[in-house]
CSV table of C-alpha atoms and ligand atoms in Angstrom, one decimal:
chain,number,residue,atom,x,y,z
A,1,UNK,CA,0.0,0.0,0.0
A,2,UNK,CA,1.1,3.6,-0.7
A,3,UNK,CA,1.8,5.7,2.4
A,4,UNK,CA,-0.7,8.4,3.4
A,5,UNK,CA,0.5,11.8,2.2
A,6,UNK,CA,-0.5,14.9,4.2
A,7,UNK,CA,1.5,17.4,2.2
A,8,UNK,CA,0.1,21.0,2.1
A,9,UNK,CA,1.0,21.2,-1.6
A,10,UNK,CA,1.8,19.9,-4.1
A,11,UNK,CA,-0.5,17.4,-2.5
A,12,UNK,CA,-1.9,14.0,-2.8
A,13,UNK,CA,-4.0,13.1,-5.9
A,14,UNK,CA,-6.6,10.4,-6.2
A,15,UNK,CA,-4.8,7.1,-6.8
A,16,UNK,CA,-7.3,6.1,-9.5
A,17,UNK,CA,-6.3,9.3,-11.4
A,18,UNK,CA,-2.6,8.5,-11.1
A,19,UNK,CA,-3.2,5.1,-12.4
A,20,UNK,CA,-5.2,6.3,-15.4
A,21,UNK,CA,-2.5,8.9,-16.2
A,22,UNK,CA,0.1,6.1,-16.0
A,23,UNK,CA,-2.0,3.8,-18.3
A,24,UNK,CA,-2.5,6.5,-21.0
A,25,UNK,CA,0.8,8.3,-20.6
A,26,UNK,CA,2.4,7.3,-23.8
A,27,UNK,CA,-0.7,6.9,-26.0
A,28,UNK,CA,-3.8,9.0,-25.2
A,29,UNK,CA,-7.0,7.2,-26.4
A,30,UNK,CA,-5.3,5.7,-29.4
A,31,UNK,CA,-4.0,9.0,-30.7
A,32,UNK,CA,-0.4,7.6,-30.7
A,33,UNK,CA,0.7,10.6,-28.6
A,34,UNK,CA,1.1,11.6,-25.0
A,35,UNK,CA,-1.0,14.5,-23.9
A,36,UNK,CA,2.3,16.2,-23.4
A,37,UNK,CA,3.1,15.9,-27.1
A,38,UNK,CA,-0.1,17.2,-28.6
A,39,UNK,CA,-0.8,20.6,-30.1
A,40,UNK,CA,-2.9,22.6,-27.7
A,41,UNK,CA,-5.0,23.7,-30.8
A,42,UNK,CA,-5.5,20.1,-32.1
A,43,UNK,CA,-8.9,18.2,-31.8
A,44,UNK,CA,-7.7,15.9,-29.0
A,45,UNK,CA,-6.6,18.6,-26.6
A,46,UNK,CA,-9.7,20.7,-27.6
A,47,UNK,CA,-11.8,17.8,-26.3
A,48,UNK,CA,-9.7,17.5,-23.1
A,49,UNK,CA,-10.1,21.2,-22.2
A,50,UNK,CA,-13.7,21.4,-23.2
A,51,UNK,CA,-14.7,18.4,-21.0
A,52,UNK,CA,-12.6,19.8,-18.1
A,53,UNK,CA,-14.5,23.1,-18.3
A,54,UNK,CA,-17.9,21.4,-18.6
A,55,UNK,CA,-17.2,19.0,-15.7
A,56,UNK,CA,-15.9,21.8,-13.5
A,57,UNK,CA,-19.0,23.9,-14.3
A,58,UNK,CA,-21.2,21.0,-13.4
A,59,UNK,CA,-19.3,20.3,-10.1
A,60,UNK,CA,-19.4,23.8,-8.8
A,61,UNK,CA,-22.7,24.9,-10.5
A,62,UNK,CA,-20.9,27.8,-12.1
A,63,UNK,CA,-23.4,30.2,-13.7
A,64,UNK,CA,-23.2,30.9,-17.4
A,65,UNK,CA,-22.3,34.6,-16.8
A,66,UNK,CA,-19.0,33.4,-15.3
A,67,UNK,CA,-15.9,32.7,-17.4
A,68,UNK,CA,-13.6,29.7,-16.5
A,69,UNK,CA,-10.0,30.4,-17.3
A,70,UNK,CA,-7.1,27.9,-17.3
A,71,UNK,CA,-3.9,29.7,-16.9
A,72,UNK,CA,-0.4,29.7,-15.4
A,73,UNK,CA,1.7,31.5,-12.8
A,74,UNK,CA,0.3,30.0,-9.6
A,75,UNK,CA,-1.8,31.7,-7.0
A,76,UNK,CA,0.9,34.2,-6.1
A,77,UNK,CA,1.0,35.5,-9.7
A,78,UNK,CA,-2.7,36.3,-9.2
A,79,UNK,CA,-1.7,38.6,-6.3
A,80,UNK,CA,-0.5,41.0,-9.1
A,81,UNK,CA,-2.9,39.8,-11.8
A,82,UNK,CA,-6.1,40.4,-9.8
A,83,UNK,CA,-5.3,44.1,-9.5
A,84,UNK,CA,-3.8,44.4,-13.0
A,85,UNK,CA,-7.1,42.9,-14.4
A,86,UNK,CA,-9.6,44.4,-12.0
A,87,UNK,CA,-8.4,47.7,-10.5
A,88,UNK,CA,-9.7,49.4,-13.6
A,89,UNK,CA,-13.2,48.8,-12.4
A,90,UNK,CA,-12.7,51.7,-9.9
A,91,UNK,CA,-12.1,55.2,-11.1
A,92,UNK,CA,-9.6,55.6,-8.2
A,93,UNK,CA,-7.9,52.3,-9.0
A,94,UNK,CA,-8.3,51.2,-5.4
A,95,UNK,CA,-9.4,47.9,-3.8
A,96,UNK,CA,-9.9,46.5,-0.3
A,97,UNK,CA,-8.2,43.6,1.3
A,98,UNK,CA,-9.2,41.4,4.2
A,99,UNK,CA,-6.1,39.8,5.8
A,100,UNK,CA,-6.6,36.6,7.7
A,101,UNK,CA,-3.2,35.0,7.5
A,102,UNK,CA,0.0,34.7,5.6
A,103,UNK,CA,-1.5,34.2,2.1
A,104,UNK,CA,-3.9,37.1,2.2
A,105,UNK,CA,-1.2,39.3,3.7
A,106,UNK,CA,1.0,38.4,0.7
A,107,UNK,CA,-1.9,39.3,-1.6
A,108,UNK,CA,-2.3,42.6,0.1
A,109,UNK,CA,1.4,43.4,-0.1
A,110,UNK,CA,1.8,42.5,-3.8
A,111,UNK,CA,-1.3,44.6,-4.7
A,112,UNK,CA,0.3,47.6,-3.1
A,113,UNK,CA,2.8,47.6,-5.9
A,114,UNK,CA,0.0,48.0,-8.5
A,115,UNK,CA,-2.5,50.3,-6.9
A,116,UNK,CA,-3.6,52.3,-3.8
A,117,UNK,CA,-5.2,49.3,-2.1
A,118,UNK,CA,-6.6,49.5,1.5
A,119,UNK,CA,-6.8,47.2,4.4
A,120,UNK,CA,-10.5,46.5,5.1
A,121,UNK,CA,-9.9,44.2,8.1
A,122,UNK,CA,-7.1,42.1,9.5
A,123,UNK,CA,-6.8,39.3,12.1
A,124,UNK,CA,-3.1,40.1,12.7
A,125,UNK,CA,-3.8,41.0,16.3
A,126,UNK,CA,-4.9,39.2,19.5
A,127,UNK,CA,-8.6,38.8,19.8
A,128,UNK,CA,-10.8,37.9,22.8
A,129,UNK,CA,-13.8,35.8,22.2
A,130,UNK,CA,-15.8,33.7,24.7
A,131,UNK,CA,-13.3,34.4,27.5
A,132,UNK,CA,-10.5,32.9,25.3
A,133,UNK,CA,-7.6,34.9,23.8
A,134,UNK,CA,-6.9,34.0,20.1
A,135,UNK,CA,-3.5,34.8,18.7
A,136,UNK,CA,-3.0,36.7,15.4
A,137,UNK,CA,-4.2,34.7,12.4
A,138,UNK,CA,-6.1,32.1,14.4
A,139,UNK,CA,-9.5,33.8,13.8
A,140,UNK,CA,-11.3,35.4,10.9
A,141,UNK,CA,-12.5,39.0,10.7
A,142,UNK,CA,-16.3,38.9,10.6
A,143,UNK,CA,-17.8,40.6,7.5
A,144,UNK,CA,-19.8,43.0,9.7
A,145,UNK,CA,-16.5,44.4,10.9
A,146,UNK,CA,-15.0,45.0,7.4
A,147,UNK,CA,-14.4,48.6,6.7
A,148,UNK,CA,-15.4,48.7,3.0
A,149,UNK,CA,-14.7,51.6,0.7
A,150,UNK,CA,-17.8,51.7,-1.6
A,151,UNK,CA,-15.6,53.0,-4.4
A,152,UNK,CA,-13.2,50.0,-4.3
A,153,UNK,CA,-12.9,47.9,-7.5
A,154,UNK,CA,-13.3,44.8,-5.4
A,155,UNK,CA,-12.8,43.2,-2.0
A,156,UNK,CA,-10.2,40.4,-1.8
A,157,UNK,CA,-10.2,37.7,0.8
A,158,UNK,CA,-8.8,34.2,1.3
A,159,UNK,CA,-11.3,31.3,2.0
A,160,UNK,CA,-8.7,29.0,3.5
A,161,UNK,CA,-5.4,30.1,5.0
A,162,UNK,CA,-3.3,27.0,4.3
A,163,UNK,CA,-0.6,27.9,6.8
A,164,UNK,CA,-2.7,29.0,9.8
A,165,UNK,CA,-5.5,26.6,9.2
A,166,UNK,CA,-8.3,29.2,9.2
A,167,UNK,CA,-11.2,28.7,6.8
A,168,UNK,CA,-14.2,31.0,6.1
A,169,UNK,CA,-17.1,30.7,3.7
A,170,UNK,CA,-20.0,32.7,5.0
A,171,UNK,CA,-19.5,35.6,2.5
A,172,UNK,CA,-21.6,38.7,2.9
A,173,UNK,CA,-23.8,40.3,0.2
A,174,UNK,CA,-21.7,43.2,-1.0
A,175,UNK,CA,-22.3,46.0,-3.5
A,176,UNK,CA,-18.8,45.6,-4.9
A,177,UNK,CA,-17.2,42.4,-6.3
A,178,UNK,CA,-15.8,39.9,-3.9
A,179,UNK,CA,-12.6,38.1,-5.1
A,180,UNK,CA,-11.6,34.9,-3.3
A,181,UNK,CA,-8.2,33.1,-3.2
A,182,UNK,CA,-9.5,29.5,-2.8
A,183,UNK,CA,-6.3,27.8,-3.6
A,184,UNK,CA,-6.5,25.3,-0.8
A,185,UNK,CA,-10.2,24.7,-0.5
A,186,UNK,CA,-11.7,24.9,-4.0
A,187,UNK,CA,-14.0,22.0,-4.8
A,188,UNK,CA,-14.1,20.9,-1.1
A,189,UNK,CA,-17.5,22.5,-0.7
A,190,UNK,CA,-19.9,24.5,-2.8
A,191,UNK,CA,-19.3,28.2,-3.7
A,192,UNK,CA,-22.1,30.8,-3.6
A,193,UNK,CA,-21.7,32.6,-6.9
A,194,UNK,CA,-24.4,35.1,-5.9
A,195,UNK,CA,-21.9,36.5,-3.4
A,196,UNK,CA,-18.5,35.7,-5.0
A,197,UNK,CA,-17.6,37.5,-8.2
A,198,UNK,CA,-14.3,35.9,-8.8
A,199,UNK,CA,-12.4,32.9,-7.5
A,200,UNK,CA,-8.8,31.8,-8.2
A,201,UNK,CA,-6.8,28.8,-7.2
A,202,UNK,CA,-3.4,27.3,-7.8
A,203,UNK,CA,-4.1,23.7,-8.8
A,204,UNK,CA,-1.5,21.9,-6.7
A,205,UNK,CA,-3.6,21.6,-3.5
A,206,UNK,CA,-7.0,20.4,-4.4
A,207,UNK,CA,-7.2,20.2,-8.2
A,208,UNK,CA,-4.1,18.6,-9.9
A,209,UNK,CA,-0.5,19.1,-10.7
A,210,UNK,CA,1.4,22.4,-10.1
A,211,UNK,CA,1.5,24.7,-13.1
A,212,UNK,CA,-2.2,25.3,-13.6
A,213,UNK,CA,-4.0,28.2,-12.1
A,214,UNK,CA,-7.8,28.3,-12.3
A,215,UNK,CA,-9.8,31.5,-12.5
A,216,UNK,CA,-13.6,31.7,-12.4
A,217,UNK,CA,-14.7,35.3,-13.0
A,218,UNK,CA,-18.0,37.0,-13.6
A,219,UNK,CA,-17.9,38.3,-17.2
A,220,UNK,CA,-19.1,41.8,-16.4
A,221,UNK,CA,-15.8,42.3,-14.5
A,222,UNK,CA,-13.8,41.8,-17.8
A,223,UNK,CA,-12.6,44.6,-20.1
A,224,UNK,CA,-11.0,46.8,-17.4
A,225,UNK,CA,-7.4,45.5,-17.4
A,226,UNK,CA,-4.7,48.2,-16.8
A,227,UNK,CA,-2.5,48.9,-19.8
A,228,UNK,CA,0.5,47.2,-18.2
A,229,UNK,CA,-1.3,43.9,-17.6
A,230,UNK,CA,0.6,41.1,-19.5
A,231,UNK,CA,-1.4,40.0,-22.5
A,232,UNK,CA,-0.9,36.3,-21.8
A,233,UNK,CA,-2.4,36.7,-18.4
A,234,UNK,CA,-5.1,39.2,-19.3
A,235,UNK,CA,-8.5,37.7,-18.2
A,236,UNK,CA,-10.4,39.4,-21.1
A,237,UNK,CA,-8.0,38.0,-23.7
A,238,UNK,CA,-8.0,34.6,-22.0
A,239,UNK,CA,-11.8,34.5,-22.1
A,240,UNK,CA,-11.9,35.6,-25.7
A,241,UNK,CA,-9.4,33.0,-26.8
A,242,UNK,CA,-10.5,30.0,-24.8
A,243,UNK,CA,-7.5,30.2,-22.3
A,244,UNK,CA,-5.2,30.0,-25.3
A,245,UNK,CA,-3.5,33.4,-25.6
A,246,UNK,CA,-0.4,31.3,-25.4
A,247,UNK,CA,0.2,27.6,-24.7
A,248,UNK,CA,-1.7,26.7,-21.6
A,249,UNK,CA,-0.4,24.1,-19.2
A,250,UNK,CA,-1.8,21.2,-21.2
A,251,UNK,CA,-0.7,18.2,-19.1
A,252,UNK,CA,-1.9,19.8,-15.9
A,253,UNK,CA,-5.2,20.7,-17.4
A,254,UNK,CA,-5.6,17.0,-18.5
A,255,UNK,CA,-4.9,15.7,-15.0
A,256,UNK,CA,-7.2,18.3,-13.5
A,257,UNK,CA,-9.9,17.1,-15.9
A,258,UNK,CA,-9.4,13.5,-14.7
A,259,UNK,CA,-9.7,14.8,-11.1
A,260,UNK,CA,-13.0,16.5,-12.0
A,261,UNK,CA,-14.4,13.2,-13.4
A,262,UNK,CA,-13.2,11.4,-10.3
A,263,UNK,CA,-15.1,13.9,-8.2
A,264,UNK,CA,-18.2,13.4,-10.2
A,265,UNK,CA,-17.8,9.6,-9.7
A,266,UNK,CA,-17.5,10.2,-5.9
A,267,UNK,CA,-20.9,11.9,-5.9
A,268,UNK,CA,-19.9,15.5,-6.6
A,269,UNK,CA,-19.0,18.4,-4.3
A,270,UNK,CA,-21.9,17.8,-1.9
A,271,UNK,CA,-20.7,14.3,-1.1
A,272,UNK,CA,-17.0,15.4,-0.9
A,273,UNK,CA,-18.0,18.1,1.5
A,274,UNK,CA,-19.8,15.5,3.7
A,275,UNK,CA,-16.6,13.4,3.7
A,276,UNK,CA,-14.4,16.4,4.4
A,277,UNK,CA,-16.5,17.3,7.4
A,278,UNK,CA,-16.3,13.8,8.7
A,279,UNK,CA,-12.5,13.6,8.2
A,280,UNK,CA,-11.9,17.0,9.9
A,281,UNK,CA,-14.2,16.2,12.8
A,282,UNK,CA,-12.3,13.0,13.5
A,283,UNK,CA,-9.0,14.8,13.6
A,284,UNK,CA,-10.1,17.8,15.6
A,285,UNK,CA,-11.9,15.6,18.2
A,286,UNK,CA,-8.7,13.6,18.6
A,287,UNK,CA,-6.7,16.7,19.1
A,288,UNK,CA,-9.2,18.3,21.5
A,289,UNK,CA,-9.7,15.2,23.6
A,290,UNK,CA,-6.0,14.8,24.4
A,291,UNK,CA,-3.9,17.0,26.6
A,292,UNK,CA,-1.0,16.1,24.4
A,293,UNK,CA,-2.0,17.8,21.1
A,294,UNK,CA,-3.4,21.2,20.6
A,295,UNK,CA,-4.9,23.3,17.8
A,296,UNK,CA,-5.3,27.0,18.7
A,297,UNK,CA,-7.6,28.2,15.9
A,298,UNK,CA,-11.0,29.6,16.8
A,299,UNK,CA,-13.4,26.7,16.6
A,300,UNK,CA,-15.9,28.3,14.2
A,301,UNK,CA,-13.3,28.9,11.5
A,302,UNK,CA,-11.1,25.9,11.8
A,303,UNK,CA,-10.0,24.6,8.4
A,304,UNK,CA,-11.3,21.3,7.1
A,305,UNK,CA,-8.4,21.1,4.7
A,306,UNK,CA,-5.3,22.1,6.7
A,307,UNK,CA,-5.1,21.2,10.3
A,308,UNK,CA,-2.1,22.5,12.3
A,309,UNK,CA,-1.5,21.0,15.6
A,310,UNK,CA,1.2,21.3,18.3
A,311,UNK,CA,2.7,18.6,20.6
A,312,UNK,CA,2.6,19.7,24.2
A,313,UNK,CA,6.4,19.3,24.2
A,314,UNK,CA,8.0,20.6,20.9
A,315,UNK,CA,11.1,18.5,21.7
A,316,UNK,CA,9.1,15.5,20.6
A,317,UNK,CA,8.5,17.0,17.1
A,318,UNK,CA,11.4,15.3,15.4
A,319,UNK,CA,10.5,11.9,16.9
A,320,UNK,CA,6.9,12.3,15.9
A,321,UNK,CA,7.8,13.0,12.3
A,322,UNK,CA,10.3,10.1,12.2
A,323,UNK,CA,7.9,7.5,13.7
A,324,UNK,CA,5.0,8.9,11.6
A,325,UNK,CA,7.0,8.4,8.4
A,326,UNK,CA,7.9,4.9,9.6
A,327,UNK,CA,4.2,4.2,10.0
A,328,UNK,CA,3.5,5.4,6.4
A,329,UNK,CA,2.3,8.9,7.3
A,330,UNK,CA,4.2,11.4,5.2
A,331,UNK,CA,4.8,15.2,5.1
A,332,UNK,CA,3.3,16.1,8.5
A,333,UNK,CA,5.8,18.8,9.4
A,334,UNK,CA,4.1,22.1,10.1
A,335,UNK,CA,4.9,25.4,8.3
A,336,UNK,CA,7.9,27.0,9.8
A,337,UNK,CA,6.0,30.1,10.9
A,338,UNK,CA,3.6,28.0,13.0
A,339,UNK,CA,5.8,25.1,14.0
A,340,UNK,CA,4.5,21.7,15.2
A,341,UNK,CA,2.6,19.6,12.7
A,342,UNK,CA,0.1,20.2,9.9
A,343,UNK,CA,-2.1,17.5,8.4
A,344,UNK,CA,-3.5,18.6,5.1
A,345,UNK,CA,-6.5,16.4,4.3
A,346,UNK,CA,-7.7,17.6,0.9
A,347,UNK,CA,-10.4,15.9,-1.2
A,348,UNK,CA,-8.1,13.1,-2.3
A,349,UNK,CA,-7.3,12.0,1.2
A,350,UNK,CA,-9.7,9.3,2.2
A,351,UNK,CA,-11.2,8.8,5.6
A,352,UNK,CA,-8.9,5.7,6.0
A,353,UNK,CA,-5.9,8.0,5.9
A,354,UNK,CA,-7.2,10.2,8.6
A,355,UNK,CA,-8.1,7.1,10.7
A,356,UNK,CA,-4.5,5.9,10.3
A,357,UNK,CA,-3.2,9.2,11.4
A,358,UNK,CA,-5.4,9.4,14.4
A,359,UNK,CA,-4.5,5.9,15.5
A,360,UNK,CA,-0.8,6.8,15.2
A,361,UNK,CA,-1.3,10.0,17.2
A,362,UNK,CA,-3.0,8.0,20.0
A,363,UNK,CA,-0.3,5.4,20.1
A,364,UNK,CA,2.4,8.1,20.2
A,365,UNK,CA,0.6,9.8,23.0
A,366,UNK,CA,0.4,6.6,25.0
A,367,UNK,CA,4.1,6.0,24.5
A,368,UNK,CA,5.4,9.5,25.2
A,369,UNK,CA,2.6,11.4,27.0
B,1,PLP,C1,-0.4,27.6,-1.8
B,1,PLP,C2,-1.1,28.9,-1.7
B,1,PLP,C3,-0.8,30.1,-2.5
B,1,PLP,C4,0.5,30.1,-3.3
B,1,PLP,O1,0.4,29.3,-4.4
B,1,PLP,P1,1.5,29.3,-5.5
B,1,PLP,O2,0.7,28.6,-6.6
B,1,PLP,O3,2.7,28.6,-5.0
B,1,PLP,O4,1.8,30.7,-5.9
B,1,PLP,C5,-1.6,31.2,-2.4
B,1,PLP,N1,-2.7,31.2,-1.6
B,1,PLP,C6,-3.1,30.1,-0.9
B,1,PLP,C7,-4.3,30.1,-0.1
B,1,PLP,C8,-2.3,28.9,-1.0
B,1,PLP,O5,-2.7,27.8,-0.3
């Protein structure tokens, strides 16, 4: 059996998908070519990208007035490309940012290089709730507290802070477009497109291989790119040219398409969400029940995808990682800014993998607690 892989990204893919990729790697559907060797403008790849888009639209119930763009650069390139493409929606070239952790802070900083963006809210401070003190980036600023500039081109927020393990999805109804970085929780639950005007995600967490960046954007936001926006990454041109301004990441799109079909076979996003809840609940319960492990994120915004946890004695961290790897549990080391451990349990991680982790954690606690 393969080990269970808890990497934060690039992350585990469905085993069935890897096997299918392997089976058709050198000859895709009798074409005599690998997907890596095909023209992106040929009929075979046209079929691959068209089906990928259709399946994604079906999975997330994406309305027809939204464009789906397959592009490159990763989520961090979007930190510049979102303002380059959308700041022109505001006469003042300004936008608002909600900062809830490391990734949205990076988005805010990069956008400052492009325009006069503002901070609408930040969780980079200690917060008291229910007689508990929450450290910076372990809670989410409630929408009612956002200080929104009505003239902003958009409000930017991150639905899942991969490093801090903070997830939020109860988006408000706003008069200005809401743009979400969903790199680490896209397709883990439904998205309310009546509240969200644009979503982007690097593929390597919950979609497929690194190299693909997905953008879902309401079409009425297009046509306002700043003159310095690179043409190959201009949303309007990408929409007009079917994501083929230049060569798209063809192999990554193909694998993402297989992941979309796998998700449909599992029962779609509603069923995956149910499983994600079950997986996360099992792990949080194990952490909370023990005096040995701890997660310090405010309970209402704990991530179902990335679950950081600390051992009560950080001197045991190395031993935990070593014994976990020996037990077939890989890549549990926490992000350096948080320390401790982090279990990323994306869509492709089955309940069995989380059960194996929980059993290991309990054994480790009995031994060293
Ligand atoms: C991983 C991640 C990023 C950065 O992604 P790259 O594709 O490496 O640029 C940005 N935002 C979130 C929420 C992430 O999880």
